[in-house]
XYZ file of C-alpha atoms in Angstrom:
390
model
C 2.721 -39.774 42.373
C -0.573 -40.563 44.205
C -3.868 -38.498 44.623
C -3.186 -34.810 44.051
C -3.832 -32.986 47.608
C -5.342 -29.505 48.232
C -3.227 -26.975 46.414
C -2.009 -23.953 49.618
C 0.771 -21.548 48.991
C 2.194 -23.080 52.324
C 0.917 -26.156 53.635
C -0.629 -26.237 57.042
C 0.172 -29.631 57.197
C 1.345 -29.196 61.602
C -2.022 -27.435 61.699
C -3.090 -27.873 65.513
C -7.058 -27.022 65.009
C -6.921 -30.295 61.957
C -4.303 -32.030 64.042
C -6.573 -31.728 67.077
C -10.107 -32.789 65.503
C -8.143 -35.106 64.395
C -7.373 -37.122 67.334
C -10.495 -36.417 69.110
C -12.751 -38.426 66.685
C -9.884 -41.218 66.571
C -10.169 -41.113 70.944
C -13.548 -41.073 70.256
C -13.871 -44.316 67.860
C -11.105 -45.992 70.346
C -13.771 -45.046 72.936
C -16.429 -46.738 71.123
C -14.860 -50.183 70.122
C -13.452 -50.706 74.240
C -17.372 -50.317 75.076
C -18.421 -53.038 72.186
C -15.876 -55.320 74.188
C -18.541 -55.029 77.165
C -21.830 -57.032 76.812
C -24.648 -55.038 77.879
C -25.300 -55.114 81.193
C -29.272 -55.483 82.555
C -29.166 -52.107 84.753
C -31.671 -49.106 84.275
C -30.107 -47.416 80.583
C -28.939 -44.413 82.667
C -26.875 -45.815 84.671
C -25.614 -48.387 81.463
C -22.825 -45.754 80.035
C -21.301 -44.777 84.426
C -20.977 -48.810 84.496
C -19.273 -49.331 81.437
C -17.040 -46.565 82.136
C -15.863 -47.609 85.619
C -15.403 -51.248 84.078
C -13.040 -50.363 81.961
C -11.102 -48.104 83.793
C -10.625 -50.961 86.432
C -9.342 -53.230 83.601
C -7.357 -50.526 82.626
C -5.582 -50.071 86.012
C -5.571 -54.269 86.301
C -3.933 -54.377 82.854
C -1.504 -51.700 84.509
C -0.417 -53.091 87.597
C 0.403 -56.748 86.200
C 2.267 -54.716 83.329
C 3.894 -53.349 86.049
C 4.883 -55.948 88.237
C 5.811 -57.567 84.606
C 7.983 -55.633 83.059
C 8.653 -52.264 85.685
C 11.587 -51.343 83.167
C 9.515 -50.953 80.436
C 6.574 -48.994 82.275
C 9.423 -46.537 83.649
C 11.002 -46.282 79.717
C 7.350 -45.199 78.459
C 6.892 -42.715 81.556
C 10.441 -40.998 80.344
C 9.503 -40.993 76.584
C 6.328 -39.059 77.386
C 7.528 -36.504 79.348
C 10.837 -35.995 77.271
C 7.931 -35.696 74.414
C 5.419 -33.620 76.176
C 7.404 -31.087 78.298
C 7.239 -27.409 77.405
C 10.873 -26.085 76.912
C 12.033 -23.619 79.274
C 14.042 -20.794 78.014
C 15.039 -17.480 80.354
C 14.012 -13.829 78.833
C 16.679 -12.112 76.510
C 18.944 -15.005 77.295
C 18.838 -16.812 74.194
C 21.712 -17.100 71.854
C 22.114 -14.157 68.491
C 23.535 -15.992 65.866
C 23.292 -13.974 63.604
C 26.952 -14.010 61.426
C 29.687 -10.846 61.721
C 30.699 -9.189 58.700
C 33.816 -10.429 57.190
C 36.738 -8.191 57.329
C 36.582 -7.292 53.321
C 32.794 -5.938 53.425
C 33.291 -3.779 56.886
C 34.414 -1.534 54.337
C 31.470 -1.667 52.151
C 29.131 0.750 52.512
C 25.524 -1.348 50.957
C 27.069 -4.523 53.327
C 27.307 -2.212 56.483
C 24.130 -0.200 55.788
C 22.015 -3.513 55.265
C 22.997 -4.491 58.475
C 22.291 -1.801 60.629
C 19.051 -1.852 59.412
C 18.780 -5.628 61.084
C 19.523 -4.220 64.089
C 17.122 -1.212 63.926
C 14.300 -3.773 62.700
C 15.581 -6.480 65.763
C 15.531 -3.393 68.246
C 11.904 -1.981 67.083
C 10.901 -6.408 67.551
C 11.937 -6.940 71.435
C 11.101 -2.943 72.788
C 7.144 -4.480 71.454
C 8.235 -7.562 72.809
C 9.624 -5.760 76.829
C 6.440 -3.041 76.225
C 3.257 -5.461 75.371
C 4.407 -8.640 76.579
C 5.285 -9.238 80.384
C 6.539 -12.342 80.837
C 9.525 -13.554 82.544
C 10.384 -16.567 81.368
C 9.342 -18.060 78.187
C 8.234 -21.546 77.847
C 8.978 -22.297 74.167
C 6.568 -25.642 73.146
C 6.607 -27.672 70.014
C 3.287 -25.915 68.655
C 5.635 -22.456 68.795
C 8.219 -23.967 66.246
C 5.913 -26.059 63.990
C 6.146 -23.532 61.443
C 9.851 -23.563 61.633
C 11.685 -25.308 58.510
C 15.485 -26.455 59.462
C 18.431 -26.337 57.369
C 21.659 -28.765 59.082
C 24.068 -27.972 56.639
C 24.160 -24.011 56.730
C 22.697 -24.163 60.065
C 18.999 -21.724 59.541
C 16.315 -21.885 60.724
C 13.633 -20.477 58.745
C 9.986 -19.295 59.826
C 7.697 -20.048 56.934
C 5.150 -17.062 56.327
C 2.557 -17.939 53.629
C 2.498 -14.995 50.858
C 5.763 -13.578 51.966
C 8.198 -15.420 49.600
C 7.588 -18.876 51.551
C 7.529 -21.216 48.123
C 10.720 -19.868 47.088
C 12.901 -19.424 50.160
C 12.070 -22.728 50.479
C 13.221 -23.910 47.250
C 16.825 -21.811 48.291
C 16.495 -24.419 51.518
C 16.575 -27.579 49.641
C 19.482 -25.858 47.138
C 21.685 -25.194 50.302
C 20.935 -28.923 52.102
C 21.719 -30.343 48.165
C 18.190 -31.884 47.472
C 18.726 -29.778 44.161
C 21.180 -28.050 41.797
C 19.256 -25.087 40.912
C 15.534 -23.230 42.218
C 14.625 -23.232 38.871
C 14.451 -26.984 38.937
C 11.884 -27.502 41.877
C 8.060 -27.670 41.373
C 5.561 -25.998 43.355
C 4.052 -28.642 44.451
C 7.429 -30.705 45.293
C 8.446 -27.808 47.638
C 4.838 -27.943 48.951
C 4.619 -31.903 49.113
C 7.182 -33.257 49.020
C 8.186 -33.382 52.572
C 12.136 -33.166 51.894
C 12.512 -29.991 54.364
C 12.738 -30.938 57.655
C 10.150 -29.003 60.686
C 11.850 -28.333 63.727
C 8.745 -29.784 66.174
C 9.749 -33.373 64.209
C 13.107 -33.032 66.495
C 13.405 -33.921 70.433
C 13.695 -31.621 72.971
C 16.936 -31.493 73.367
C 17.077 -31.104 69.250
C 14.537 -28.495 69.455
C 16.877 -26.771 72.227
C 20.960 -27.253 70.360
C 19.431 -26.004 67.073
C 17.335 -22.774 69.186
C 20.479 -21.460 70.754
C 23.103 -22.444 68.024
C 21.657 -21.893 64.085
C 20.744 -18.284 62.676
C 17.108 -17.624 62.712
C 14.900 -15.564 60.320
C 11.798 -14.855 58.788
C 10.802 -13.120 56.496
C 7.397 -11.024 56.170
C 4.612 -8.150 54.390
C 2.279 -5.237 54.805
C -0.440 -7.719 56.510
C -2.993 -5.399 54.317
C -1.016 -6.072 51.697
C 0.201 -9.898 52.834
C -3.697 -9.902 53.214
C -4.779 -9.270 49.640
C -2.530 -11.548 48.423
C -3.640 -14.481 50.205
C -7.499 -13.320 49.329
C -7.385 -13.175 45.629
C -4.598 -16.137 45.349
C -7.031 -18.762 47.390
C -10.384 -16.975 46.671
C -10.684 -15.747 43.071
C -8.922 -18.632 41.248
C -10.298 -22.701 41.218
C -9.316 -24.169 44.720
C -10.735 -27.320 45.571
C -9.978 -26.863 49.988
C -10.547 -23.605 50.316
C -13.971 -23.207 48.433
C -15.953 -25.963 50.018
C -14.197 -25.365 53.185
C -14.382 -21.523 53.975
C -16.343 -20.301 51.061
C -19.643 -22.065 51.054
C -19.255 -21.205 55.596
C -18.580 -17.306 54.456
C -21.152 -17.489 51.805
C -23.827 -19.302 54.208
C -23.214 -16.386 57.321
C -22.781 -13.070 55.329
C -24.309 -13.128 51.920
C -28.105 -12.580 51.725
C -30.050 -14.749 49.603
C -27.319 -16.417 48.257
C -27.976 -18.655 45.045
C -28.099 -22.290 46.044
C -25.126 -22.374 42.883
C -22.694 -20.374 45.618
C -24.219 -22.360 48.621
C -22.812 -25.382 46.672
C -20.083 -24.854 45.555
C -18.510 -22.166 47.736
C -17.116 -19.791 44.863
C -17.174 -16.473 44.266
C -16.357 -15.339 47.868
C -16.139 -11.266 47.805
C -13.103 -9.379 49.668
C -16.590 -7.370 52.057
C -17.626 -10.733 53.098
C -14.140 -12.495 53.383
C -13.351 -9.323 56.381
C -16.739 -10.153 58.114
C -15.724 -13.598 58.593
C -12.505 -12.085 59.503
C -13.343 -9.385 62.260
C -16.271 -11.838 63.470
C -15.637 -13.559 67.230
C -17.530 -16.483 65.892
C -16.376 -17.023 62.927
C -18.594 -20.168 61.095
C -14.475 -22.026 60.554
C -11.477 -21.034 61.710
C -8.670 -19.423 60.933
C -5.714 -20.371 58.467
C -2.126 -19.573 58.263
C -2.413 -17.391 54.926
C -4.022 -15.038 56.876
C -3.048 -15.466 60.091
C -1.006 -12.914 62.073
C 2.810 -13.380 61.408
C 2.898 -12.692 65.150
C 1.435 -16.186 66.048
C 2.650 -17.799 63.183
C 6.465 -17.276 64.444
C 6.176 -16.513 68.114
C 8.756 -13.564 67.977
C 8.411 -12.677 71.284
C 9.357 -16.313 72.450
C 12.036 -17.002 69.797
C 14.554 -14.459 69.197
C 15.320 -13.862 65.741
C 18.468 -12.954 64.097
C 17.539 -12.044 60.896
C 14.210 -9.951 59.685
C 13.700 -9.353 56.434
C 11.221 -7.542 54.249
C 9.241 -8.769 51.693
C 9.172 -5.418 49.990
C 12.929 -5.622 49.575
C 13.565 -9.095 49.492
C 16.168 -9.319 47.145
C 18.030 -7.450 48.665
C 17.177 -8.402 51.911
C 17.395 -12.480 50.629
C 20.435 -11.802 49.166
C 22.126 -10.136 51.956
C 21.176 -13.219 54.067
C 22.666 -15.641 51.454
C 26.031 -13.478 52.066
C 26.203 -13.519 55.452
C 25.821 -16.936 55.996
C 28.175 -17.957 53.170
C 26.058 -19.282 50.999
C 27.641 -20.165 47.314
C 27.984 -17.255 45.446
C 25.771 -18.525 42.006
C 23.386 -18.736 44.863
C 20.683 -16.118 44.401
C 17.221 -16.039 45.408
C 14.230 -16.164 42.818
C 12.322 -13.879 41.633
C 9.500 -15.744 39.272
C 6.625 -16.089 40.445
C 4.923 -19.211 40.205
C 1.729 -19.600 41.093
C -0.791 -17.264 38.238
C 2.317 -16.405 36.668
C 0.292 -14.520 34.583
C -1.365 -12.171 37.070
C 0.499 -8.880 38.431
C 1.177 -9.354 42.116
C -0.430 -7.679 44.635
C 0.860 -4.660 45.264
C -0.105 -1.960 47.354
C -2.186 0.099 44.509
C -4.136 -3.418 44.478
C -4.084 -3.657 48.254
C -5.737 -0.127 48.384
C -8.698 -0.995 45.745
C -9.158 -4.312 47.076
C -9.723 -2.272 51.271
C -11.869 0.826 49.407
C -14.865 -1.662 49.069
C -15.023 -1.700 52.777
C -16.809 0.971 55.713
C -13.940 3.487 57.386
C -15.338 1.013 60.676
C -14.405 -2.323 58.801
C -11.324 -0.703 57.871
C -10.291 0.610 60.813
C -11.318 -3.022 62.222
C -9.511 -4.937 60.237
C -5.726 -2.216 61.326
C -6.950 -2.926 64.707
C -7.211 -6.361 64.088
C -3.497 -6.700 62.344
C -2.301 -4.053 64.649
C 0.627 -6.015 66.330
C 1.777 -7.151 62.832
C 2.006 -3.191 62.259
C 3.655 -2.163 65.478
C 6.023 -4.922 65.690
C 7.234 -5.120 62.720
C 7.554 -0.832 62.091
C 5.238 -0.539 58.978
C 3.318 2.377 58.875
C -0.374 3.129 58.821
C -2.321 1.613 55.407
C -4.723 4.558 54.996
C -4.148 8.089 57.015
C -7.651 8.253 58.596
C -6.745 5.050 60.584
C -5.783 6.008 64.114
């Protein structure tokens, strides 16, 4: 194994912010290399940069022209590949297929299966109604970014949108077993799940492959009460040693929001308080960007663009997960794992624990936090976590 990577529950290897920053840096470096190929001209300093850019542009255009004359077919193919890769996928509103398998004939007399199936219909109805009310798009444009968090399992034709702190590690284990990569979920280590790259992402396919899978595979996501999900992420990332979140997020948060911060805290970024974390979250001018572990589910999975067939909840994880596995015809000996592989000696984040963290905030901060996640509360039919919220 190579050097250990930063430990993140559900990695954001396709994170757009990181990708944009990386591309910008590479473009800048290439620009510097190109400009160094041309010797300086004895003209006033203020005109050197402009002339150098013009020279580069003329040379590039001249090269493109020569390439086209020499190999017009090759140039056409390159342009065609670029257009296919960059063009968005257009899907008419409410026109993509719903692919939730029907109950088997022997299950239709089973009251438990019938009840769970009806719950799915109701969850999807609320989600669609919310989208219709608050989203005014007449057509949907789905780009690779919108499907970058969706994992693909081709054998059982499943698309799973990864929501951090909502059972995503164990769901990836299940997908790996379904795909024949392991015989049991217990055999798969945490780092293998997140850093092994055994599972394919939907944005790794071409336009035709993405469109085909969106319209024929069973699309599912699992969600969690937003405040509980937020506290779970805070406990995991800031209350335990972490060589990514402390230096990247912790240092910026402490520097901005803590009065008279110690040199040690500013140096390490350790010891972020929940109130400081909420100040960062609600700040429109955050000192550091968002992260998938506390981003909106509405943004991570784009449920108003993608018609999910199955919506499970963390609060009823075992029942919902095993019902889904039953519907897709998974092997009967495969059930959703219940173990907690990170900080296993620590109690899971519960409603009671969540309330104790939010009790540290002022009423205004609780209200603003609720407003921040309002669409998630509305779309997935979660009740207000505190009585004084409006």
